[in-house]
Amino acid sequence: MARTTVPAAEGVTMPRSSFNSDWTIKSKVSIFTELNDNPDDRRAVTLPHDAMLALERSPEYGQGSGYFAGGAVEYRKVFQAPLDWRDRRVTLQLQGVYRDAVVLVNGAFAAQRPNGYSVFSVPLDPFLHYGAENSVVVEARAHQDSRWYSGLGIHRDTVLSVTGLAHLATDGVRISTPEIDEDKAVVAISARIVNEDVVTRTLSVHWRILDALGSEVTTTSSPLTVRAGECAVVRQRAYVPSPRLWSVANPNLYRAVTEVWDRDERIDDLETSFGIRSLSLDPIDGLRINGEVVKLRGACIHHDNGVLGAAAIGRAEERRIEILKLAGFNAVRASHNPLSIAMIEACDRLGMLVIDETFDMWTTAKNSFDYSLSFPEWWERDVESLVAKDFNHPSVIVYSIGNEVLDAGNPHGARWGRRLVEKVRALDPTRYTTNAVSGFVGTITALLPDLKKRAGELRGKVGVNDLLGELHHLFDELSLSDRVTDMTEETHSVVDVVGHNYAPSRYTGDLERFPQRVVLGSETLPRDIDELWSLVIEHPHVIGDFTWTGWDYLGEAGLGSTRFDDEEFAPYPWLTAWCGDIDITGHRRPASYYREIVFGLRAEPYIAVDRPRGTGRAAHGLGWAWTDSLSSWDLMLDAGAPVHLEVYSAAEEVELILNGRSVGTAPTGPAHRFRAAFDLPYEAGELVAIARSGGRETTRTMLRSISGPIVLRATADRSAIRADDHDLAYVSIELLDADDTMATSSDMTVNVTVDGSGILQGLGSARPDTEESFLAASTTTFEGRALAIVRPTGAGEITVTVSAPGFEDVLVTVRAHESDPAFEVR
């Protein structure tokens, strides 16, 4: 997304600036109830914001939302419109409002947007009172319209544009790199200029291209005449010598500064980050970036930020990408809605590839009041918004037109897919398209009678706890049938990359019939990653695998949980899906380390110890469940109690040593699915796993029991942050012994206060079943950990105090520094 970084002349308003501060929020009520409106009911908030976190949770609201209620809210901001705005254009950009947004300016209807994730702009000029106060009201609603936790409200950034009558259009700068070699790269750049004056304007458009250090590498310019009331596009080809290419390993970025001049006056300017890179795709070499084959080590991710709910605050989005990349992923798939601009920008900076996705449904509903009610009328504008958001970002390589849409198995649904794809291609011919199709879901309407019959037969043969697991096998059988192949052929034929959700047998099974297909595992089960990754490596036409899911998320509560015979499946107060490689606080779970070993990125073995939950009961989990384990030897068990654990390793074998005594050796590596299982009696002390190949030790890892008193520790991820509405400080709270061993069995309530130039934005743990609010000032640790998130309110020192009964208070200091006034307006 373009952003202003060139300082404005003295006395001139910055063309584009953040509009996130000084909002208030209250529940949306009828106009009659409004007569009794109490101003004290309004709460001050800074955007991005999620209002759902403050709503009631109750068993009646269901697992999908994480047992959160829906609701309707009203945001309001009062601001001044100076007299000199009378001759300027004033536009408000809203980058995401969940959902069914209605915008009122000074009480008059100005805009609406049903989609909860689309970027849209609202011209404010017709409604403004110049030289006086003005109000903007944004209404938002959420109710039975999402299969997971949606959040509620203005959950992404807002930007105010104040420009001259002749100005750059919103998203008016487009950059591509059609020709690249070692000596030079062609940068094709265009700008759309809007003339809202009453006279014809002859302008000059100048471009300067800067490298990462800010050095100018090339310039170009062009005159442009625009008649009154019209817009025009100006194009140039700039030539960058010895280009530094963008890739996952080296995410080199350039900046194009676009300036619009009227004689000697600069009347508008915009800075746009972009990367120089090439893409190619075929079933022989697969996906190539800059001529090199790339296999996508992919994570599906939902949009929420855990403790922050759906609020897409810039630092939160960036931190997620940092952690995902450190865990071995090189690609993310938006699931199942477009990523925020803040996250796309982070992917550009950090080197993370992106599949950006449009919709979770088309014309057929998955929930009673979901986007399918608006799709026929709004789909085209929402696709335009997606492409405009992504066009200049090198991290985006594929657009996905849908996820498990129920329309995929019939010719009318295929027609819709073709319309979507052709719209995307007309807007952006430089990237590829896919559709994440579930053969089962896409044909479920036609197959429902047979499915009901087969499910009835299964119900009589297996217990209730085993039925869902057995149904998975039935789903696989139906998805791979010739009937489903025929029904989905046209839908698959319209895209560049065939996306298969949970159908890895199709990767090779369809080769004879469809030898020209390029295939992607668009959604897969985490427990099968070793087998799935082998398919990706062995077959050139399979370009990658995207696990469900890379990061745990709110809603679809208990999807990845493990339960025993006498336990209900994810009852209230379950909150998270508990199926992510990484939990909602950013802590890596055992599956993450296993995946890193399978990817060939980790040599050190990893010890995953089953949580002590009693013996003699059978465990059950859906396909998204990993083992119910953690890497800890602080088990609070009696000596001699049985313990089951696994060691993950790519080495030929691992030996397990407890307090200096060998308790066994077992083979590992690919032939044994990188896992060695051990059963042993519990004994406090040191547990060591030694990896060997060729009879020689390659590496080792160790777990320790807690020894001595526990201390409370709190550390900030950074000691200095920016004093703006995009930054945050993450404070990790841990219970440790003197050797820094985590006290995973000694959870307790911790309290957090924030003084100085900041507020406590969120506080919580990764506990998947909790009634504690993320908005409270206290929380209970989970496996020895909790997380506090602090948001700056201005420049200055922020003091975070963490306390718990029986411990000395811990103080953490973070300094918030004034930002460049033009810093990253997204």
PDB file of N, CA and C in Angstrom, residues 469-519:
ATOM      1  N   GLY A 469     -14.157 -39.433  13.841  1.00  0.00           N
ATOM      2  CA  GLY A 469     -12.924 -39.957  13.250  1.00  0.00           C
ATOM      3  C   GLY A 469     -13.200 -40.878  12.087  1.00  0.00           C
ATOM      4  N   GLU A 470     -14.210 -41.738  12.229  1.00  0.00           N
ATOM      5  CA  GLU A 470     -14.565 -42.640  11.135  1.00  0.00           C
ATOM      6  C   GLU A 470     -15.142 -41.873   9.958  1.00  0.00           C
ATOM      7  N   LEU A 471     -15.878 -40.803  10.239  1.00  0.00           N
ATOM      8  CA  LEU A 471     -16.443 -39.999   9.152  1.00  0.00           C
ATOM      9  C   LEU A 471     -15.347 -39.386   8.292  1.00  0.00           C
ATOM     10  N   HIS A 472     -14.171 -39.082   8.904  1.00  0.00           N
ATOM     11  CA  HIS A 472     -13.057 -38.553   8.112  1.00  0.00           C
ATOM     12  C   HIS A 472     -12.700 -39.525   6.981  1.00  0.00           C
ATOM     13  N   HIS A 473     -12.655 -40.819   7.299  1.00  0.00           N
ATOM     14  CA  HIS A 473     -12.342 -41.804   6.266  1.00  0.00           C
ATOM     15  C   HIS A 473     -13.421 -41.817   5.192  1.00  0.00           C
ATOM     16  N   LEU A 474     -14.664 -41.649   5.604  1.00  0.00           N
ATOM     17  CA  LEU A 474     -15.753 -41.603   4.635  1.00  0.00           C
ATOM     18  C   LEU A 474     -15.635 -40.363   3.754  1.00  0.00           C
ATOM     19  N   PHE A 475     -15.303 -39.225   4.361  1.00  0.00           N
ATOM     20  CA  PHE A 475     -15.119 -38.000   3.582  1.00  0.00           C
ATOM     21  C   PHE A 475     -14.024 -38.204   2.528  1.00  0.00           C
ATOM     22  N   ASP A 476     -12.909 -38.816   2.946  1.00  0.00           N
ATOM     23  CA  ASP A 476     -11.811 -39.064   2.015  1.00  0.00           C
ATOM     24  C   ASP A 476     -12.268 -39.946   0.856  1.00  0.00           C
ATOM     25  N   GLU A 477     -12.992 -40.986   1.180  1.00  0.00           N
ATOM     26  CA  GLU A 477     -13.464 -41.917   0.159  1.00  0.00           C
ATOM     27  C   GLU A 477     -14.335 -41.202  -0.872  1.00  0.00           C
ATOM     28  N   LEU A 478     -15.266 -40.378  -0.386  1.00  0.00           N
ATOM     29  CA  LEU A 478     -16.154 -39.669  -1.305  1.00  0.00           C
ATOM     30  C   LEU A 478     -15.397 -38.610  -2.103  1.00  0.00           C
ATOM     31  N   SER A 479     -14.466 -37.899  -1.444  1.00  0.00           N
ATOM     32  CA  SER A 479     -13.713 -36.848  -2.137  1.00  0.00           C
ATOM     33  C   SER A 479     -12.891 -37.390  -3.291  1.00  0.00           C
ATOM     34  N   LEU A 480     -12.416 -38.639  -3.169  1.00  0.00           N
ATOM     35  CA  LEU A 480     -11.551 -39.225  -4.194  1.00  0.00           C
ATOM     36  C   LEU A 480     -12.320 -40.026  -5.236  1.00  0.00           C
ATOM     37  N   SER A 481     -13.623 -40.031  -5.149  1.00  0.00           N
ATOM     38  CA  SER A 481     -14.417 -40.831  -6.073  1.00  0.00           C
ATOM     39  C   SER A 481     -14.445 -40.209  -7.471  1.00  0.00           C
ATOM     40  N   ASP A 482     -14.701 -41.034  -8.475  1.00  0.00           N
ATOM     41  CA  ASP A 482     -14.821 -40.545  -9.849  1.00  0.00           C
ATOM     42  C   ASP A 482     -15.955 -39.536  -9.973  1.00  0.00           C
ATOM     43  N   ARG A 483     -17.002 -39.748  -9.201  1.00  0.00           N
ATOM     44  CA  ARG A 483     -18.140 -38.835  -9.265  1.00  0.00           C
ATOM     45  C   ARG A 483     -17.738 -37.425  -8.862  1.00  0.00           C
ATOM     46  N   VAL A 484     -16.987 -37.313  -7.771  1.00  0.00           N
ATOM     47  CA  VAL A 484     -16.531 -35.993  -7.327  1.00  0.00           C
ATOM     48  C   VAL A 484     -15.529 -35.412  -8.316  1.00  0.00           C
ATOM     49  N   THR A 485     -14.663 -36.258  -8.876  1.00  0.00           N
ATOM     50  CA  THR A 485     -13.706 -35.795  -9.887  1.00  0.00           C
ATOM     51  C   THR A 485     -14.426 -35.142 -11.046  1.00  0.00           C
ATOM     52  N   ASP A 486     -15.473 -35.775 -11.515  1.00  0.00           N
ATOM     53  CA  ASP A 486     -16.237 -35.240 -12.643  1.00  0.00           C
ATOM     54  C   ASP A 486     -16.951 -33.948 -12.254  1.00  0.00           C
ATOM     55  N   MET A 487     -17.523 -33.922 -11.057  1.00  0.00           N
ATOM     56  CA  MET A 487     -18.321 -32.769 -10.647  1.00  0.00           C
ATOM     57  C   MET A 487     -17.473 -31.520 -10.413  1.00  0.00           C
ATOM     58  N   THR A 488     -16.206 -31.680 -10.052  1.00  0.00           N
ATOM     59  CA  THR A 488     -15.351 -30.524  -9.759  1.00  0.00           C
ATOM     60  C   THR A 488     -14.392 -30.172 -10.887  1.00  0.00           C
ATOM     61  N   GLU A 489     -14.412 -30.920 -11.987  1.00  0.00           N
ATOM     62  CA  GLU A 489     -13.428 -30.704 -13.055  1.00  0.00           C
ATOM     63  C   GLU A 489     -13.491 -29.289 -13.614  1.00  0.00           C
ATOM     64  N   GLU A 490     -14.691 -28.798 -13.901  1.00  0.00           N
ATOM     65  CA  GLU A 490     -14.776 -27.460 -14.499  1.00  0.00           C
ATOM     66  C   GLU A 490     -14.307 -26.391 -13.522  1.00  0.00           C
ATOM     67  N   THR A 491     -14.674 -26.535 -12.246  1.00  0.00           N
ATOM     68  CA  THR A 491     -14.228 -25.568 -11.237  1.00  0.00           C
ATOM     69  C   THR A 491     -12.702 -25.521 -11.171  1.00  0.00           C
ATOM     70  N   HIS A 492     -12.061 -26.684 -11.189  1.00  0.00           N
ATOM     71  CA  HIS A 492     -10.591 -26.710 -11.157  1.00  0.00           C
ATOM     72  C   HIS A 492      -9.985 -26.144 -12.441  1.00  0.00           C
ATOM     73  N   SER A 493     -10.680 -26.292 -13.556  1.00  0.00           N
ATOM     74  CA  SER A 493     -10.095 -25.925 -14.851  1.00  0.00           C
ATOM     75  C   SER A 493      -9.947 -24.426 -15.040  1.00  0.00           C
ATOM     76  N   VAL A 494     -10.653 -23.610 -14.248  1.00  0.00           N
ATOM     77  CA  VAL A 494     -10.631 -22.174 -14.518  1.00  0.00           C
ATOM     78  C   VAL A 494      -9.454 -21.474 -13.848  1.00  0.00           C
ATOM     79  N   VAL A 495      -8.759 -22.137 -12.901  1.00  0.00           N
ATOM     80  CA  VAL A 495      -7.687 -21.483 -12.150  1.00  0.00           C
ATOM     81  C   VAL A 495      -6.320 -21.963 -12.639  1.00  0.00           C
ATOM     82  N   ASP A 496      -5.280 -21.242 -12.228  1.00  0.00           N
ATOM     83  CA  ASP A 496      -3.906 -21.595 -12.601  1.00  0.00           C
ATOM     84  C   ASP A 496      -3.342 -22.702 -11.720  1.00  0.00           C
ATOM     85  N   VAL A 497      -3.736 -22.709 -10.458  1.00  0.00           N
ATOM     86  CA  VAL A 497      -3.231 -23.683  -9.496  1.00  0.00           C
ATOM     87  C   VAL A 497      -4.436 -24.385  -8.865  1.00  0.00           C
ATOM     88  N   VAL A 498      -4.474 -25.707  -8.961  1.00  0.00           N
ATOM     89  CA  VAL A 498      -5.564 -26.471  -8.367  1.00  0.00           C
ATOM     90  C   VAL A 498      -5.311 -26.598  -6.870  1.00  0.00           C
ATOM     91  N   GLY A 499      -6.210 -26.028  -6.077  1.00  0.00           N
ATOM     92  CA  GLY A 499      -6.087 -26.108  -4.626  1.00  0.00           C
ATOM     93  C   GLY A 499      -6.912 -27.260  -4.081  1.00  0.00           C
ATOM     94  N   HIS A 500      -6.255 -28.181  -3.375  1.00  0.00           N
ATOM     95  CA  HIS A 500      -6.945 -29.320  -2.767  1.00  0.00           C
ATOM     96  C   HIS A 500      -6.948 -29.156  -1.256  1.00  0.00           C
ATOM     97  N   ASN A 501      -8.129 -29.123  -0.677  1.00  0.00           N
ATOM     98  CA  ASN A 501      -8.262 -29.159   0.774  1.00  0.00           C
ATOM     99  C   ASN A 501      -8.484 -30.605   1.217  1.00  0.00           C
ATOM    100  N   TYR A 502      -7.535 -31.136   1.977  1.00  0.00           N
ATOM    101  CA  TYR A 502      -7.651 -32.465   2.583  1.00  0.00           C
ATOM    102  C   TYR A 502      -7.857 -33.562   1.538  1.00  0.00           C
ATOM    103  N   ALA A 503      -7.100 -33.513   0.469  1.00  0.00           N
ATOM    104  CA  ALA A 503      -7.195 -34.558  -0.556  1.00  0.00           C
ATOM    105  C   ALA A 503      -5.827 -34.859  -1.151  1.00  0.00           C
ATOM    106  N   PRO A 504      -4.829 -35.230  -0.314  1.00  0.00           N
ATOM    107  CA  PRO A 504      -3.480 -35.455  -0.845  1.00  0.00           C
ATOM    108  C   PRO A 504      -3.403 -36.618  -1.820  1.00  0.00           C
ATOM    109  N   SER A 505      -4.312 -37.570  -1.738  1.00  0.00           N
ATOM    110  CA  SER A 505      -4.277 -38.686  -2.689  1.00  0.00           C
ATOM    111  C   SER A 505      -4.503 -38.217  -4.118  1.00  0.00           C
ATOM    112  N   ARG A 506      -5.106 -37.055  -4.276  1.00  0.00           N
ATOM    113  CA  ARG A 506      -5.349 -36.524  -5.617  1.00  0.00           C
ATOM    114  C   ARG A 506      -4.068 -35.983  -6.271  1.00  0.00           C
ATOM    115  N   TYR A 507      -3.046 -35.675  -5.455  1.00  0.00           N
ATOM    116  CA  TYR A 507      -1.825 -35.105  -6.023  1.00  0.00           C
ATOM    117  C   TYR A 507      -1.272 -35.998  -7.126  1.00  0.00           C
ATOM    118  N   THR A 508      -1.223 -37.298  -6.838  1.00  0.00           N
ATOM    119  CA  THR A 508      -0.726 -38.255  -7.840  1.00  0.00           C
ATOM    120  C   THR A 508      -1.852 -38.990  -8.541  1.00  0.00           C
ATOM    121  N   GLY A 509      -2.994 -39.139  -7.849  1.00  0.00           N
ATOM    122  CA  GLY A 509      -4.098 -39.897  -8.422  1.00  0.00           C
ATOM    123  C   GLY A 509      -4.671 -39.275  -9.678  1.00  0.00           C
ATOM    124  N   ASP A 510      -4.579 -37.953  -9.811  1.00  0.00           N
ATOM    125  CA  ASP A 510      -5.150 -37.265 -10.972  1.00  0.00           C
ATOM    126  C   ASP A 510      -4.143 -37.026 -12.087  1.00  0.00           C
ATOM    127  N   LEU A 511      -2.906 -37.492 -11.902  1.00  0.00           N
ATOM    128  CA  LEU A 511      -1.861 -37.160 -12.876  1.00  0.00           C
ATOM    129  C   LEU A 511      -2.184 -37.651 -14.285  1.00  0.00           C
ATOM    130  N   GLU A 512      -2.675 -38.874 -14.407  1.00  0.00           N
ATOM    131  CA  GLU A 512      -2.922 -39.435 -15.735  1.00  0.00           C
ATOM    132  C   GLU A 512      -4.020 -38.671 -16.465  1.00  0.00           C
ATOM    133  N   ARG A 513      -5.072 -38.328 -15.751  1.00  0.00           N
ATOM    134  CA  ARG A 513      -6.197 -37.636 -16.389  1.00  0.00           C
ATOM    135  C   ARG A 513      -5.919 -36.148 -16.590  1.00  0.00           C
ATOM    136  N   PHE A 514      -5.156 -35.546 -15.658  1.00  0.00           N
ATOM    137  CA  PHE A 514      -4.910 -34.093 -15.729  1.00  0.00           C
ATOM    138  C   PHE A 514      -3.409 -33.815 -15.631  1.00  0.00           C
ATOM    139  N   PRO A 515      -2.632 -34.199 -16.624  1.00  0.00           N
ATOM    140  CA  PRO A 515      -1.173 -34.058 -16.524  1.00  0.00           C
ATOM    141  C   PRO A 515      -0.686 -32.599 -16.541  1.00  0.00           C
ATOM    142  N   GLN A 516      -1.543 -31.661 -16.944  1.00  0.00           N
ATOM    143  CA  GLN A 516      -1.110 -30.266 -17.026  1.00  0.00           C
ATOM    144  C   GLN A 516      -1.419 -29.471 -15.757  1.00  0.00           C
ATOM    145  N   ARG A 517      -2.017 -30.123 -14.794  1.00  0.00           N
ATOM    146  CA  ARG A 517      -2.366 -29.410 -13.569  1.00  0.00           C
ATOM    147  C   ARG A 517      -1.146 -29.107 -12.690  1.00  0.00           C
ATOM    148  N   VAL A 518      -1.133 -27.900 -12.148  1.00  0.00           N
ATOM    149  CA  VAL A 518      -0.229 -27.546 -11.055  1.00  0.00           C
ATOM    150  C   VAL A 518      -1.074 -27.588  -9.788  1.00  0.00           C
ATOM    151  N   VAL A 519      -0.557 -28.258  -8.758  1.00  0.00           N
ATOM    152  CA  VAL A 519      -1.366 -28.602  -7.592  1.00  0.00           C
ATOM    153  C   VAL A 519      -0.783 -27.985  -6.325  1.00  0.00           C
TER     154      VAL A 519
END
